[in-house]
Structure formats: C-alpha cells, structure tokens
Coordinates of C-alpha atoms and ligand atoms in Angstrom, one line a residue:
M1 CA -16.6 -14.3 18.8
S2 CA -14.4 -16.7 20.7
P3 CA -15.8 -20.2 21.2
K4 CA -15.3 -19.7 24.9
A5 CA -18.0 -17.0 25.1
G6 CA -20.4 -19.4 23.4
G7 CA -19.9 -22.0 26.0
D8 CA -20.7 -19.7 28.8
A9 CA -24.0 -18.6 27.5
G10 CA -25.9 -20.6 30.2
K11 CA -24.8 -18.1 32.8
V12 CA -27.0 -15.3 31.5
N13 CA -30.0 -17.5 30.8
S14 CA -31.6 -16.4 34.1
A15 CA -32.1 -12.9 32.6
I16 CA -33.2 -14.3 29.2
Y17 CA -35.0 -11.8 27.1
K18 CA -38.2 -13.1 25.4
D19 CA -38.7 -11.1 22.3
K20 CA -41.8 -11.3 20.3
S21 CA -41.0 -12.9 17.0
K22 CA -41.6 -9.8 14.7
P23 CA -39.1 -7.5 16.3
A24 CA -36.5 -10.2 16.4
D25 CA -37.1 -10.9 12.7
I26 CA -36.8 -7.3 11.8
R27 CA -33.7 -6.9 13.8
L28 CA -32.2 -9.9 12.1
S29 CA -33.1 -8.8 8.7
N30 CA -31.6 -5.4 9.4
I31 CA -28.4 -6.9 10.7
N32 CA -28.1 -9.2 7.7
A33 CA -28.7 -6.5 5.2
A34 CA -26.2 -4.2 6.8
K35 CA -23.6 -7.0 7.1
A36 CA -24.0 -7.7 3.4
V37 CA -22.9 -4.1 2.6
S38 CA -19.9 -4.4 4.9
D39 CA -18.9 -7.7 3.3
A40 CA -19.1 -6.2 -0.1
I41 CA -16.3 -3.7 0.6
R42 CA -14.2 -5.7 3.0
T43 CA -11.9 -6.8 0.3
S44 CA -10.9 -3.2 -0.4
L45 CA -9.4 -2.5 3.0
G46 CA -5.8 -1.8 3.3
P47 CA -2.7 -1.4 1.1
R48 CA -3.2 -4.8 -0.5
G49 CA -6.9 -4.4 -0.8
M50 CA -8.7 -5.0 -4.1
D51 CA -10.2 -2.2 -6.2
K52 CA -13.8 -2.1 -7.4
M53 CA -14.9 -1.3 -10.9
I54 CA -18.2 0.4 -10.7
Q55 CA -20.4 0.6 -13.8
A56 CA -23.1 3.2 -13.9
A57 CA -26.3 2.9 -15.9
N58 CA -25.0 5.3 -18.5
G59 CA -22.0 3.1 -19.1
E60 CA -19.5 5.2 -17.2
V61 CA -16.9 3.2 -15.4
T62 CA -15.2 4.2 -12.1
I63 CA -12.3 2.3 -10.6
T64 CA -11.8 3.0 -7.0
N65 CA -10.6 1.7 -3.6
D66 CA -12.4 4.3 -1.5
G67 CA -15.2 3.0 0.7
A68 CA -17.3 6.1 0.6
T69 CA -17.1 6.2 -3.2
I70 CA -18.0 2.5 -3.7
L71 CA -21.0 2.8 -1.3
K72 CA -22.2 6.1 -2.7
Q73 CA -22.6 4.5 -6.1
M74 CA -24.0 1.2 -5.0
S75 CA -27.7 0.8 -5.4
V76 CA -28.8 -0.2 -1.9
L77 CA -32.5 -0.8 -1.2
H78 CA -32.7 -2.1 2.3
P79 CA -33.2 0.8 4.8
A80 CA -30.7 -0.7 7.3
A81 CA -28.1 -1.2 4.6
K82 CA -28.6 2.4 3.7
M83 CA -27.6 3.3 7.2
L84 CA -24.1 1.8 6.5
V85 CA -23.9 3.9 3.4
E86 CA -24.7 6.9 5.5
L87 CA -22.2 5.8 8.0
S88 CA -19.4 5.8 5.4
R89 CA -20.5 9.3 4.3
A90 CA -20.5 10.5 7.9
Q91 CA -16.9 9.3 8.3
D92 CA -16.1 11.0 5.0
I93 CA -17.4 14.3 6.3
E94 CA -16.0 14.0 9.8
A95 CA -12.5 12.6 9.0
G96 CA -12.3 12.1 5.2
D97 CA -10.4 8.9 5.5
G98 CA -11.2 5.6 7.1
T99 CA -14.4 5.2 5.2
T100 CA -13.8 1.5 4.5
S101 CA -12.7 0.8 8.0
V102 CA -15.7 2.3 9.6
V103 CA -18.1 0.1 7.6
V104 CA -16.0 -3.0 8.2
I105 CA -16.0 -2.4 11.9
A106 CA -19.7 -1.8 11.9
G107 CA -20.2 -5.1 10.0
A108 CA -18.2 -7.0 12.6
L109 CA -20.0 -5.3 15.5
L110 CA -23.4 -6.3 14.0
D111 CA -22.2 -9.8 13.6
A112 CA -21.2 -9.8 17.3
A113 CA -24.5 -8.2 18.2
E114 CA -26.4 -10.9 16.4
K115 CA -24.6 -13.6 18.4
L116 CA -25.3 -11.8 21.6
L117 CA -29.0 -11.5 20.7
Q118 CA -29.1 -15.3 20.0
K119 CA -27.8 -15.7 23.6
G120 CA -30.9 -13.9 24.7
I121 CA -29.3 -10.7 25.8
H122 CA -31.6 -7.7 25.4
P123 CA -30.8 -5.3 22.6
T124 CA -30.7 -2.3 25.0
V125 CA -28.2 -4.2 27.2
I126 CA -26.0 -4.9 24.2
S127 CA -26.3 -1.3 23.1
D128 CA -25.2 0.0 26.5
G129 CA -22.4 -2.6 26.7
F130 CA -21.0 -1.5 23.3
Q131 CA -21.1 2.1 24.5
K132 CA -19.0 1.2 27.5
A133 CA -16.6 -0.8 25.3
L134 CA -16.3 2.2 22.9
Q135 CA -15.3 4.5 25.8
M136 CA -12.6 2.1 26.8
A137 CA -11.4 1.5 23.3
L138 CA -11.2 5.3 22.7
Q139 CA -9.1 5.6 25.8
V140 CA -6.7 2.9 24.7
V141 CA -6.4 4.4 21.2
E142 CA -5.7 7.8 22.7
G143 CA -3.1 6.3 25.0
L144 CA -1.4 4.9 22.0
S145 CA -1.1 8.2 20.2
T146 CA 1.9 10.5 20.1
S147 CA 1.3 14.1 19.7
V148 CA 3.0 15.9 16.8
D149 CA 4.1 19.4 16.2
L150 CA 2.4 20.9 13.2
S151 CA 5.7 22.5 12.0
N152 CA 7.1 18.9 11.8
E153 CA 6.5 18.3 8.1
D154 CA 7.8 14.8 8.4
A155 CA 4.9 13.7 10.6
L156 CA 2.4 15.1 8.3
L157 CA 4.0 13.4 5.4
K158 CA 3.7 10.1 7.1
A159 CA 0.0 10.5 7.7
A160 CA -0.5 11.5 4.0
A161 CA 1.6 8.6 2.8
T162 CA -0.3 6.0 4.9
S163 CA -3.5 7.2 3.5
L164 CA -2.2 7.0 0.0
N165 CA -0.7 3.5 0.6
S166 CA -4.0 1.8 0.1
K167 CA -5.0 3.5 -3.1
V168 CA -4.9 2.6 -6.7
V169 CA -2.3 5.4 -7.2
S170 CA -0.1 4.3 -4.3
Q171 CA 3.0 4.1 -6.4
H172 CA 2.8 7.8 -6.8
S173 CA 2.6 8.6 -3.1
T174 CA 6.0 10.2 -3.2
I175 CA 4.6 12.9 -5.4
L176 CA 1.1 13.2 -4.0
A177 CA 1.9 13.1 -0.3
P178 CA 4.2 16.2 -0.3
I179 CA 1.6 18.0 -2.4
A180 CA -1.1 17.2 0.1
V181 CA 1.1 18.4 3.0
Q182 CA 2.1 21.6 1.2
A183 CA -1.5 22.4 0.3
I184 CA -2.8 22.0 3.8
R185 CA 0.1 23.9 5.3
A186 CA -0.6 26.8 2.9
V187 CA -4.2 27.1 3.9
M188 CA -4.2 26.2 7.6
E189 CA -4.8 28.9 10.2
P190 CA -3.5 28.2 13.7
I191 CA -6.2 28.4 16.4
Q192 CA -5.2 31.3 18.7
G193 CA -4.6 30.0 22.2
G194 CA -5.5 26.4 21.4
V195 CA -3.9 23.4 19.9
G196 CA -4.1 22.5 16.2
A197 CA -5.1 24.5 13.3
R198 CA -8.3 25.2 11.3
V199 CA -8.4 24.0 7.8
D200 CA -11.1 24.7 5.3
L201 CA -10.8 22.2 2.4
R202 CA -12.7 24.5 0.1
D203 CA -9.5 26.5 0.0
V204 CA -7.8 23.7 -1.8
K205 CA -9.1 23.4 -5.3
V206 CA -8.4 20.1 -7.0
I207 CA -8.6 20.3 -10.8
E208 CA -8.7 17.1 -12.8
R209 CA -6.9 17.1 -16.2
I210 CA -6.4 14.3 -18.6
G211 CA -3.0 14.2 -20.2
G212 CA 0.4 13.5 -18.7
T213 CA 0.8 11.0 -15.9
V214 CA 0.0 11.2 -12.2
E215 CA 3.7 12.1 -11.7
D216 CA 3.0 15.5 -13.4
T217 CA 0.5 16.5 -10.8
E218 CA 1.4 20.0 -9.6
L219 CA 0.6 22.4 -6.8
I220 CA -0.1 26.0 -8.0
Q221 CA 0.0 28.9 -5.6
G222 CA -2.7 30.7 -7.5
L223 CA -5.6 30.1 -9.7
V224 CA -6.2 27.6 -12.5
I225 CA -9.1 27.9 -14.8
P226 CA -9.6 24.7 -16.8
H227 CA -10.5 26.2 -20.1
R228 CA -9.2 28.5 -22.7
A229 CA -9.6 32.3 -23.0
S230 CA -12.4 33.4 -25.3
N231 CA -10.3 35.8 -27.3
V232 CA -9.7 35.2 -31.0
N233 CA -6.8 37.6 -31.6
G234 CA -6.2 38.8 -28.1
P235 CA -3.3 38.4 -25.7
H236 CA -2.4 34.9 -24.3
R237 CA 0.0 36.0 -21.7
I238 CA -0.2 39.1 -19.5
E239 CA 2.3 40.3 -16.9
K240 CA 1.0 42.6 -14.2
A241 CA -2.6 42.0 -15.0
K242 CA -5.5 44.1 -13.7
V243 CA -8.3 41.7 -13.2
G244 CA -12.0 42.3 -13.0
L245 CA -14.6 39.6 -12.2
I246 CA -18.0 40.5 -13.6
Q247 CA -21.4 38.9 -13.1
F248 CA -23.2 40.7 -16.0
C249 CA -23.1 39.8 -19.6
I250 CA -21.6 41.6 -22.6
S251 CA -24.2 40.6 -25.1
P252 CA -27.5 42.0 -26.3
P253 CA -30.1 42.0 -23.6
K254 CA -32.9 39.6 -23.9
T255 CA -36.6 40.1 -23.1
D256 CA -38.0 38.4 -20.1
M257 CA -40.7 36.7 -22.1
D258 CA -40.2 34.7 -25.2
H259 CA -41.3 36.9 -28.1
N260 CA -40.3 37.8 -31.6
V261 CA -39.4 41.2 -33.1
I262 CA -40.1 41.2 -36.8
V263 CA -37.9 43.5 -38.7
S264 CA -39.4 44.4 -42.1
D265 CA -37.0 46.8 -43.7
Y266 CA -33.3 47.4 -44.0
A267 CA -33.4 50.7 -42.2
A268 CA -34.9 49.1 -39.1
M269 CA -32.4 46.3 -39.3
D270 CA -29.5 48.8 -39.4
R271 CA -30.9 50.5 -36.4
V272 CA -31.1 47.2 -34.4
L273 CA -27.5 46.4 -35.3
K274 CA -26.3 49.9 -34.5
E275 CA -28.1 49.8 -31.1
E276 CA -26.4 46.5 -30.3
R277 CA -23.0 47.8 -31.3
Q278 CA -23.5 50.9 -29.3
Y279 CA -24.6 48.9 -26.2
I280 CA -21.6 46.7 -26.3
L281 CA -19.1 49.4 -27.2
N282 CA -20.3 51.3 -24.1
I283 CA -19.5 48.4 -21.9
V284 CA -16.1 47.8 -23.5
K285 CA -15.2 51.5 -23.2
Q286 CA -15.9 51.4 -19.5
I287 CA -13.7 48.3 -19.2
K288 CA -10.9 50.1 -21.0
K289 CA -11.3 53.2 -18.9
A290 CA -10.9 51.2 -15.7
G291 CA -7.7 49.8 -17.1
C292 CA -8.7 46.2 -16.9
N293 CA -6.7 43.8 -19.1
L294 CA -8.1 40.5 -17.8
L295 CA -11.8 40.0 -17.6
L296 CA -13.4 37.1 -15.9
V297 CA -17.1 36.5 -16.7
Q298 CA -19.4 34.5 -14.6
K299 CA -21.4 31.8 -16.5
S300 CA -24.8 33.0 -17.4
I301 CA -27.7 30.6 -17.6
L302 CA -29.9 33.0 -19.5
R303 CA -27.9 33.9 -22.5
D304 CA -24.4 33.8 -24.0
A305 CA -22.3 35.8 -21.6
L306 CA -20.2 37.2 -24.4
S307 CA -21.3 38.0 -27.9
D308 CA -19.0 37.7 -30.9
L309 CA -19.0 41.5 -31.2
A310 CA -17.9 41.8 -27.6
I311 CA -15.0 39.4 -28.1
H312 CA -14.0 41.5 -31.2
F313 CA -13.9 44.7 -29.2
L314 CA -12.1 43.1 -26.3
D315 CA -9.5 41.8 -28.7
K316 CA -9.0 45.3 -30.0
I317 CA -8.4 46.8 -26.6
K318 CA -6.0 43.8 -25.8
T319 CA -8.0 42.6 -22.9
M320 CA -8.0 38.9 -22.2
V321 CA -11.4 37.5 -21.5
I322 CA -12.3 34.3 -19.8
K323 CA -16.0 33.3 -19.7
D324 CA -18.0 30.6 -18.0
I325 CA -16.6 30.9 -14.5
E326 CA -18.9 28.6 -12.7
R327 CA -21.2 30.2 -10.1
E328 CA -19.9 27.9 -7.3
D329 CA -16.3 28.8 -8.1
I330 CA -16.9 32.5 -7.7
E331 CA -16.2 32.3 -3.9
F332 CA -12.9 30.5 -4.5
V333 CA -11.8 32.9 -7.3
C334 CA -12.6 35.9 -5.1
K335 CA -10.7 34.5 -2.1
T336 CA -7.7 33.7 -4.3
L337 CA -7.5 37.0 -6.1
G338 CA -8.7 39.1 -3.2
C339 CA -11.5 40.7 -5.3
R340 CA -15.2 41.0 -5.2
P341 CA -17.5 40.2 -8.1
I342 CA -18.7 43.2 -9.9
A343 CA -22.5 43.0 -10.5
S344 CA -23.1 46.0 -12.7
L345 CA -21.3 48.2 -15.1
D346 CA -21.5 51.2 -12.8
H347 CA -19.2 49.5 -10.4
F348 CA -16.7 48.6 -12.9
T349 CA -14.0 51.0 -11.8
A350 CA -10.3 50.8 -11.3
E351 CA -10.5 50.4 -7.5
N352 CA -12.6 47.2 -7.9
L353 CA -9.8 45.6 -10.0
V354 CA -7.0 43.5 -8.5
N355 CA -3.4 42.9 -9.5
V356 CA -2.1 39.5 -10.6
D357 CA 1.6 39.1 -11.5
L358 CA 1.3 36.7 -14.3
V359 CA -1.6 35.2 -16.3
E360 CA -0.9 32.8 -19.0
E361 CA -2.7 30.5 -21.3
V362 CA -0.9 27.1 -21.2
N363 CA -1.2 25.2 -24.4
E364 CA -1.1 21.4 -24.1
P365 CA -1.9 18.6 -26.5
S366 CA -5.0 17.8 -24.4
G367 CA -6.2 21.4 -24.5
K368 CA -5.6 24.8 -23.1
Y369 CA -6.0 26.2 -19.6
I370 CA -5.3 29.4 -17.8
K371 CA -2.8 29.8 -15.0
M372 CA -2.7 32.8 -12.7
T373 CA 0.2 33.2 -10.3
G374 CA 1.3 36.0 -8.0
C375 CA -2.1 37.0 -6.7
S376 CA -1.0 39.8 -4.4
G377 CA -4.3 40.6 -2.7
G378 CA -5.4 37.0 -2.3
G379 CA -6.1 34.9 0.8
H380 CA -4.6 31.6 1.5
T381 CA -5.7 29.2 -1.2
V382 CA -4.0 26.8 -3.5
S383 CA -4.9 24.8 -6.6
V384 CA -3.8 21.3 -7.4
L385 CA -3.7 20.2 -11.0
V386 CA -4.1 16.4 -10.9
R387 CA -3.1 14.7 -14.1
G388 CA -3.4 11.2 -15.4
T389 CA -3.6 9.3 -18.6
S390 CA -7.3 8.6 -18.6
G391 CA -10.5 9.9 -17.0
A392 CA -10.7 7.0 -14.6
V393 CA -7.1 7.4 -13.4
V394 CA -7.4 11.1 -13.0
A395 CA -10.7 10.8 -11.0
E396 CA -9.2 8.1 -8.7
A397 CA -6.0 10.2 -8.2
A398 CA -8.2 13.2 -7.3
R399 CA -10.2 11.1 -4.8
S400 CA -7.0 9.6 -3.3
L401 CA -5.5 13.1 -3.0
H402 CA -8.7 14.1 -1.2
D403 CA -8.2 11.4 1.3
A404 CA -4.6 12.4 1.8
L405 CA -5.6 16.0 2.2
C406 CA -8.2 14.9 4.8
A407 CA -5.7 12.9 6.7
V408 CA -3.4 15.9 6.9
R409 CA -6.3 18.0 7.9
C410 CA -7.2 15.6 10.7
V411 CA -3.7 15.9 12.1
A412 CA -3.9 19.7 11.8
R413 CA -7.2 19.6 13.8
R414 CA -6.0 17.2 16.4
P415 CA -2.2 16.9 16.2
A416 CA -1.8 13.2 17.2
L417 CA -0.8 10.1 15.3
V418 CA -1.4 6.5 16.1
P419 CA 0.3 3.5 14.4
G420 CA -1.7 1.9 11.7
G421 CA -1.9 -1.6 10.3
G422 CA -4.6 -2.7 12.8
A423 CA -2.4 -1.8 15.8
P424 CA -4.9 0.5 17.6
E425 CA -7.7 -2.0 17.1
A426 CA -5.6 -4.9 18.4
A427 CA -4.5 -2.8 21.4
A428 CA -8.0 -1.9 22.2
A429 CA -9.1 -5.5 21.8
A430 CA -6.4 -6.7 24.2
E431 CA -7.4 -4.1 26.8
L432 CA -11.2 -4.9 26.4
G433 CA -10.4 -8.6 26.7
R434 CA -8.7 -7.9 30.1
A435 CA -11.6 -5.7 31.2
A436 CA -14.2 -8.3 30.2
I437 CA -12.8 -10.8 32.6
A438 CA -13.6 -8.6 35.6
A439 CA -16.9 -7.2 34.2
P440 CA -20.1 -8.5 35.7
G441 CA -23.1 -10.1 33.9
A442 CA -24.0 -9.3 30.3
D443 CA -21.2 -6.6 30.2
H444 CA -18.7 -9.5 30.2
Y445 CA -20.2 -10.8 27.0
C446 CA -20.6 -7.4 25.4
L447 CA -17.0 -6.3 26.1
R448 CA -15.6 -9.7 24.9
A449 CA -17.7 -9.5 21.7
Y450 CA -16.7 -5.9 21.0
A451 CA -13.0 -6.9 21.5
D452 CA -13.3 -9.7 19.1
A453 CA -15.2 -7.6 16.6
L454 CA -12.3 -5.0 16.6
E455 CA -9.9 -7.6 15.4
V456 CA -11.7 -7.6 12.1
I457 CA -9.4 -4.8 11.0
P458 CA -6.0 -6.6 11.4
S459 CA -7.6 -9.9 10.3
T460 CA -9.0 -8.3 7.1
L461 CA -5.7 -6.5 6.4
A462 CA -3.9 -9.9 6.7
E463 CA -6.5 -11.7 4.6
N464 CA -6.3 -9.1 1.9
A465 CA -2.5 -9.3 1.9
G466 CA -2.7 -13.0 1.3
L467 CA -1.6 -13.9 4.8
N468 CA -3.2 -16.4 7.1
P469 CA -5.6 -14.2 9.1
I470 CA -5.9 -16.6 12.1
E471 CA -2.1 -17.0 12.5
T472 CA -1.6 -13.2 12.1
V473 CA -4.2 -12.3 14.6
T474 CA -2.9 -14.8 17.1
E475 CA 0.6 -13.4 16.7
L476 CA -0.8 -9.9 17.1
R477 CA -2.7 -10.9 20.2
A478 CA 0.4 -12.3 21.7
A479 CA 2.3 -9.1 20.9
H480 CA -0.3 -6.9 22.5
A481 CA -0.8 -9.2 25.5
S482 CA 2.9 -8.9 26.4
G483 CA 2.2 -5.2 27.0
T484 CA 5.5 -4.1 25.5
Q485 CA 4.7 -3.9 21.9
S486 CA 1.8 -1.4 21.7
G487 CA 2.6 -0.5 18.1
A488 CA 2.5 -4.0 16.8
G489 CA 0.4 -4.3 13.6
V490 CA 0.1 -6.2 10.4
N491 CA 3.2 -5.6 8.3
V492 CA 1.8 -6.4 4.9
R493 CA 5.1 -5.9 3.1
R494 CA 7.0 -8.4 5.2
G495 CA 4.0 -10.6 5.9
R496 CA 4.3 -10.7 9.7
V497 CA 3.6 -8.7 12.8
T498 CA 6.0 -5.8 13.5
D499 CA 6.0 -2.4 15.2
M500 CA 4.2 -0.1 12.8
R501 CA 6.0 2.9 14.2
H502 CA 9.2 1.6 12.8
E503 CA 7.6 1.1 9.4
N504 CA 6.4 4.7 9.4
V505 CA 2.8 3.5 9.0
L506 CA 1.2 6.3 11.1
Q507 CA -2.3 7.6 10.8
P508 CA -4.3 10.4 12.4
L509 CA -5.8 9.7 15.8
H510 CA -8.9 11.4 14.7
V511 CA -9.5 9.0 11.8
T512 CA -9.3 6.0 14.0
A513 CA -11.2 7.5 16.9
S514 CA -14.0 8.8 14.7
A515 CA -14.3 5.4 12.9
L516 CA -14.8 3.6 16.2
A517 CA -17.3 6.1 17.5
L518 CA -19.4 6.4 14.4
A519 CA -19.5 2.6 13.7
T520 CA -20.6 2.0 17.3
E521 CA -23.2 4.7 17.1
T522 CA -24.7 3.2 13.9
V523 CA -24.7 -0.3 15.3
R524 CA -26.5 0.9 18.4
A525 CA -29.0 2.6 16.3
I526 CA -29.7 -0.5 14.2
L527 CA -30.1 -2.6 17.4
K528 CA -32.7 -0.3 18.7
I529 CA -35.0 -0.7 15.7
D530 CA -37.7 -3.2 16.1
D531 CA -40.0 -2.4 13.3
I532 CA -40.0 -1.0 9.8
V533 CA -43.1 1.1 9.0
N534 CA -43.9 2.0 5.4
T535 CA -45.7 5.2 4.6
L536 CA -48.7 5.2 2.3
N537 CA -47.1 7.2 -0.5
Ligands
ADP601 P1 -10.1 3.4 4.6 O1 -11.0 3.8 3.5 O2 -10.8 2.9 5.8 O3 -9.0 4.4 4.8 P2 -7.9 1.9 3.4 O4 -8.1 1.0 2.3 O5 -7.3 3.2 3.2 O6 -9.4 2.1 4.0 O7 -7.2 1.1 4.5 C1 -6.9 1.7 5.8 C2 -6.2 0.7 6.6 O8 -5.0 0.2 6.1 C3 -5.8 1.3 8.0 O9 -6.2 0.4 9.0 C4 -4.3 1.5 7.9 O10 -3.7 1.4 9.2 C5 -3.9 0.3 7.0 N1 -2.6 0.5 6.4 C6 -2.3 1.6 5.5 N2 -1.0 1.4 5.1 C7 -0.6 0.3 5.7 C8 0.7 -0.4 5.6 N3 1.7 0.0 4.9 N4 0.8 -1.5 6.3 C9 -0.2 -2.0 7.0 N5 -1.4 -1.4 7.1 C10 -1.6 -0.3 6.5
MG602 MG1 -7.6 5.3 3.6

C-alpha cells in the first residue's frame, strides 16, 4: 500500500460499511492465517531464493525450492491457510510452474484487502474491484507477450532454462533444459487447425536413480524398467526381441480362501509336485510356441507372479523375464511398446507380441536396470533417467525437471512468452496505477491496492537476491512509467534493473497469467467468507 492511499481514506467514509464484529474477526483471522503461509515460502522465490529442508515424521528429509512441494508437506491446520495450499496445487495442475509466485501474490493481495477492509470498504466491493484489476492486469501481461513458433527450439529452451534457474539444481540447467525440450517435442501432438500443441505429461516417464551425478541424466527414446530381470541363467541382452506383457501369474494357483492341504504320504506329495510342474510347463510351452523371448509380468498382489520353477524353465527356453511391472505403469508400457496386456494364456499368441530392436540389462554399481530401445510399434513416449548422488538430490532434480517440462508444455499449449524477473507484474502495476487515477470511488482504492500488491514479486526477487527492495522497485517503477522499457525486470545477476528479454529470462505467458488469475480467485473466495462452521463429527 502506498501511504498516499491511506491519507485519502476519508473520501470513502460516507459509504462506510459497518460489519458485525464476528464476521470481521473471522475474516481477519482467515487473512492472517493465509498470509502466514505465504510468508513462509516467500524466501524461496526466484533464482536467489532459499531452499527448504522438510523433515517428515518418519525422519525422511526433502530439500526443495518448489512452492507446491513445500506446501504439500507442511502441516497446515487453519482452513483458510489450507486454501493457499490448494491454490499452489491448482497452479501446479494448471501450469506446473509458478507455484511459489501464486502464493506470494495471494499473500500480498490479502494484505492489501486487509487494509482496504480497515478503511471500511465492503468485502464484496473489494472482491469486485480486484476482479476488474485482474482483467486489466491480464491484458497488460498479454500485451507484453511475444508469440513463438513451436519449431523454434531456442524459445522453448529459454522457457525451460528460466524455470530451472530458480532450482537447487540450477547449475545443471544446460543439461536438463534441452532434455525437457526434447522430451516435450517428442510427445507433443499439434492441434489440427488451431494454435499450439497438445501435450500429455503422462507420456514422459521420469525415473529417479541414485548413482552418478545430475549431469548423467539422459533421455531415452524407449522404455526403462528400474529393476533387474528375474532370470538366473537367462539372457541379459536381446536383439530383435519379441515382447509379451502378461497379467497372469506363472506360479501355482492359490485357493480363494485360506486353507491347508495336508499331505500325508510321499506318493501324494509327488503328485502335488508333478501337477505343479505340469501346470507351469504348460504355460512356458505356450510362451515358447508364440516365439516370445522377453516376457513382462504385471505385479500381482495375491501371490508371487513367478515361481522358481517358472524362472528355471524360462531360463531354459532363453526367454528374459521381468516381473513386478506396476499396475499403474501398464498403460505407459503399452503405449511405448504398442502392445496390449495379455490377460490369459489362451491369448498368448504370436500376433499379440510386439517387436523391440534392443533390450539390455544395464549393470551399474548402484544396481541393474532394463533399457528397451527401438520400439517399432510404439506411440510417442519418452523416458528420462534422472540421476544424482543421493536420494534428496535425485528427487529434487526430478521435481525441477517436472517444472521445466511443465514450462515447455505451457508454451506448447499457448505459444507465447513474457519476460520474467517481475517484469509482467511491474508492467501491470504501472498500468493499474494509471487506471486507478481515473477510476471512481472504491475502485480507485482497489486498483491502487492491487497494483501495489503485484509489486511483491519484483520486491521479493530483489530482497532474496540481497538487493535493496525499495530501491529496486522504485527503479523498476520509473522504468515502466517511462513506457519504453516494457521488459524491465530485476536482474539478480547484475543487481539492477535491466531488460529481461536481453537476459533471455523468458517464461510462458500461461504461467504468469494463470498465477494472477488463480491468486485473485482465491483471495476473492477468502474475502467472501464470514463464518467458519464446524460440523458435529
Ligand atoms: P515458482 O515456483 O513460482 O516458479 P521460482 O522460485 O521458480 O518460483 O521463481 C520464479 C520467479 O523467478 C519468476 O518470477 C521468474 O521470472 C523469476 N526468475 C527466474 N529466473 C530469473 C532470473 N535469471 N532473473 C530474474 N528473475 C528470474
Ligand atoms: Mg519456477
């Protein structure tokens, strides 16, 4: 809030809103609780933001800079504070990046709303005023954007790099950014007759692996299964594989109910063993007949999917077998290989198998994994093997890669980039400030307050970079007021205000626009609440 707006409060006093004390108290407590959440993650914003170490009750430690991750793991009790956690999640789903920014903006807007309430402006009036401000801000941000061509890899790289800039693993952005761009380009499908492309992030499988450094992260056009083959003496490398994915088990069947079979003499024992042998042999013979030399077995929750005897027989027919394919991975495996899961032995025939050029079991000090490349019948999917020296590093690298993938996806969906470093927020604040002067009544205050609240992004970026936030924001205001430097933002490297376009700090328009829209929506929702009602149970 600017001090000027405080001095003018008397003008709206004629329309003063007399709230009963309870709704006012509830509103205040909601605002304060939500602001506390926002304050907690403010220091993580931007390339020079701090990281958080999150300790779970079971002693597990997560180190992260990602707003959505921090909030997801924070134990938040107040219902209004939970709304900000939800807000961050909504941004994560909608855009994938900008999860810290959205909460920081919401916190600043709540602070602004609190001051407007103190002036006696009715919550509904503030809510409407903020909605008007949002529309204007969105227009400004859109005006600031430059559209990009999706075949222009360079533009996508910049969006990915900006997203990675602010991460713990930022020094590896030269490796991770191209991987993110290649992965999205491999899976995107252009929308016929429209702009942009459709991207399903489920087509990019990120596999975390401890061992090596983040620099060793690789993109694989094919399938990676993060465990070893079950064979004891079987093949570990197959060229021109014929692959079958089965959903049934190759082990003795179990009864539905828990009961015992008591075998009292050797002859009966022999019969039982022979039966089992025959049963398994029958399945393995069918596998051999179909010509399958790589068998993938879905994980079974009822029993061991493969018995020792089955592995023995499969070894003999030189079929590589990989068990414990997770149920939720089946869809991805099918899409990658271009196959369908085989649910019963009767359907295990040659025409249900698919070809893969090369399957190999890669042996590393940290363990073995399976790599399949050259999946001829497959759809557009890719796997990314993220590596790092420890669990915490790998997990954070994977989360950062997720943000970068999302950033590129945002550009694919809506091919436009805006300068970062607080430039869009500062430009919108400048424009709103101009509009506020002409706006009548309470709108004047609401637009002014919204404009000031938006400056929280550049001011926090500056603060986190060790710069003087007031000096930086004033410099930024001057730059935007001149009307010629629309890309001016906080240059954290040089410690002053420069044009972010020249610094290649560009981010997807969708991330910024969605952050503004979602933050405003949540703040309006919080303002409209005037009571908290607890249920009986
Ligand atoms: P979020 O979770 O909201 O994405 P980040 O910590 O990633 O939060 O910070 C994003 C903010 O940092 C954006 O406003 C972006 O413009 C800004 N930013 C990223 N890279 C730079 C940079 N090199 N210089 C200045 N600002 C940057
Ligand atoms: Mg980010």
